[in-house]
């Protein structure tokens, strides 16, 4: 089924990634941008909105709470969840969503919604190929939905945004985990209310391991550290601030481009410090912010070993790393390059003032380290775009919706009953994504590979992703293969305010 609106489907193209304008068709916005060479300068989008005409951008929500000096709070490590029971083939967990109070800022009590009553929720460590069953128990006053972000999951357990778990009810989610080792995360996915419910605390890490990864001499144990990074704003009494609309979904107009908090939290602590040994550490970085992107840097080399979909084929040394909302990356930092007593800051080069800081590492002692980063990490299959049966276009833009302004895909707001595409099980397809302003786009069900960004192929071997950031007025082509499960899934912007204001599209694998 072809997307309607301003998108188009080109069937049987052999998946040309060049994005050429098809003969006899009106050029799309993507074609105009490319042909005019405008790069980051936008022309009019689907509804006359563009960078030039004031398409909303994320805005900072100023808090009033007294804030701690950076690096005075120890980094908390979320508890690892224990199964309530296990069989020969599966592990069974329970996650109870409930209201609680947490000391996020020193000396203040913040009301939260948390899995197990904590912010973030407990970390689930699972194994590839071993079935993990999570019973979600909703003790909140609002419906919720659980989504395993990055999970290769049957549709009934994927967290479709209208598959609600009512207050007082429970639901079992079955995750077969027939997928590679990877750093995943889980969070609420309720239609129209994902933003405020994740903001209140409904998120946690989900780490999948496998034999291939375990055979590598990478840092492990206490030197394998999950870091869930998010931003929040607080009232003077410690209450979380959020610009929600009274009695209906969405946020106040000033914040419809996305909500930025003025406090950076890592594992629920503001600008924390982690004491480390002079050794290599594996840092599992997850951007769990609603709308903030990070340019992360330690000021020295970081060795990137993994992305959303697991290990890279080979390590890549980087000086900085960009993560849009929903994206993850695994890096190894060698603290033996620093002396005892030195401090290493993890900074956000995309931030200003307090938001330019994330956390700090304090090198406190010498230690034995038998870890290393091998030159080869994994085998990453390269999907062949020539095998694609269909090329589909999805345009992400702001526009008119129900008499106001919202966020649209192909000129239309989300309709849970309308399928924008019906890919066939087993098929390879190319999806061409275009933007007005920045949109981190997340695809459910299957990982994908990036073919091109504004017509240019990315450097290096392919890697598996489930979220990709579209920058301002950008075109990104991805290739994916639909495997294992038939049913309905979604593609959406992971700026949660955009998602809640209708920037989502459903598709059905047939």
PDB file of N, CA, C and O in Angstrom, residues 193 244-250:
ATOM      1  N   UNK A 193       0.634  10.443  24.951  1.00  0.00           N
ATOM      2  CA  UNK A 193       1.119  10.780  26.290  1.00  0.00           C
ATOM      3  C   UNK A 193       2.488  10.179  26.597  1.00  0.00           C
ATOM      4  O   UNK A 193       2.887  10.111  27.761  1.00  0.00           O
ATOM      5  N   UNK A 244       2.491  20.518  30.122  1.00  0.00           N
ATOM      6  CA  UNK A 244       1.356  19.781  29.568  1.00  0.00           C
ATOM      7  C   UNK A 244       0.126  20.677  29.452  1.00  0.00           C
ATOM      8  O   UNK A 244      -0.018  21.677  30.161  1.00  0.00           O
ATOM      9  N   UNK A 245      -0.765  20.287  28.551  1.00  0.00           N
ATOM     10  CA  UNK A 245      -2.051  20.950  28.433  1.00  0.00           C
ATOM     11  C   UNK A 245      -3.037  20.304  29.398  1.00  0.00           C
ATOM     12  O   UNK A 245      -3.017  19.093  29.615  1.00  0.00           O
ATOM     13  N   UNK A 246      -3.894  21.106  29.956  1.00  0.00           N
ATOM     14  CA  UNK A 246      -4.840  20.604  30.945  1.00  0.00           C
ATOM     15  C   UNK A 246      -5.905  19.735  30.287  1.00  0.00           C
ATOM     16  O   UNK A 246      -6.636  20.182  29.400  1.00  0.00           O
ATOM     17  N   UNK A 247      -5.971  18.456  30.685  1.00  0.00           N
ATOM     18  CA  UNK A 247      -7.051  17.584  30.256  1.00  0.00           C
ATOM     19  C   UNK A 247      -6.971  17.080  28.831  1.00  0.00           C
ATOM     20  O   UNK A 247      -7.923  16.467  28.338  1.00  0.00           O
ATOM     21  N   UNK A 248      -5.871  17.317  28.139  1.00  0.00           N
ATOM     22  CA  UNK A 248      -5.750  16.819  26.773  1.00  0.00           C
ATOM     23  C   UNK A 248      -4.279  16.633  26.436  1.00  0.00           C
ATOM     24  O   UNK A 248      -3.403  17.181  27.119  1.00  0.00           O
ATOM     25  N   UNK A 249      -3.986  15.865  25.390  1.00  0.00           N
ATOM     26  CA  UNK A 249      -2.584  15.606  25.057  1.00  0.00           C
ATOM     27  C   UNK A 249      -1.901  16.821  24.466  1.00  0.00           C
ATOM     28  O   UNK A 249      -2.539  17.778  24.023  1.00  0.00           O
ATOM     29  N   UNK A 250      -0.567  16.753  24.445  1.00  0.00           N
ATOM     30  CA  UNK A 250       0.206  17.834  23.861  1.00  0.00           C
ATOM     31  C   UNK A 250       0.786  18.754  24.918  1.00  0.00           C
ATOM     32  O   UNK A 250       0.575  18.587  26.126  1.00  0.00           O
TER      33      UNK A 250
END
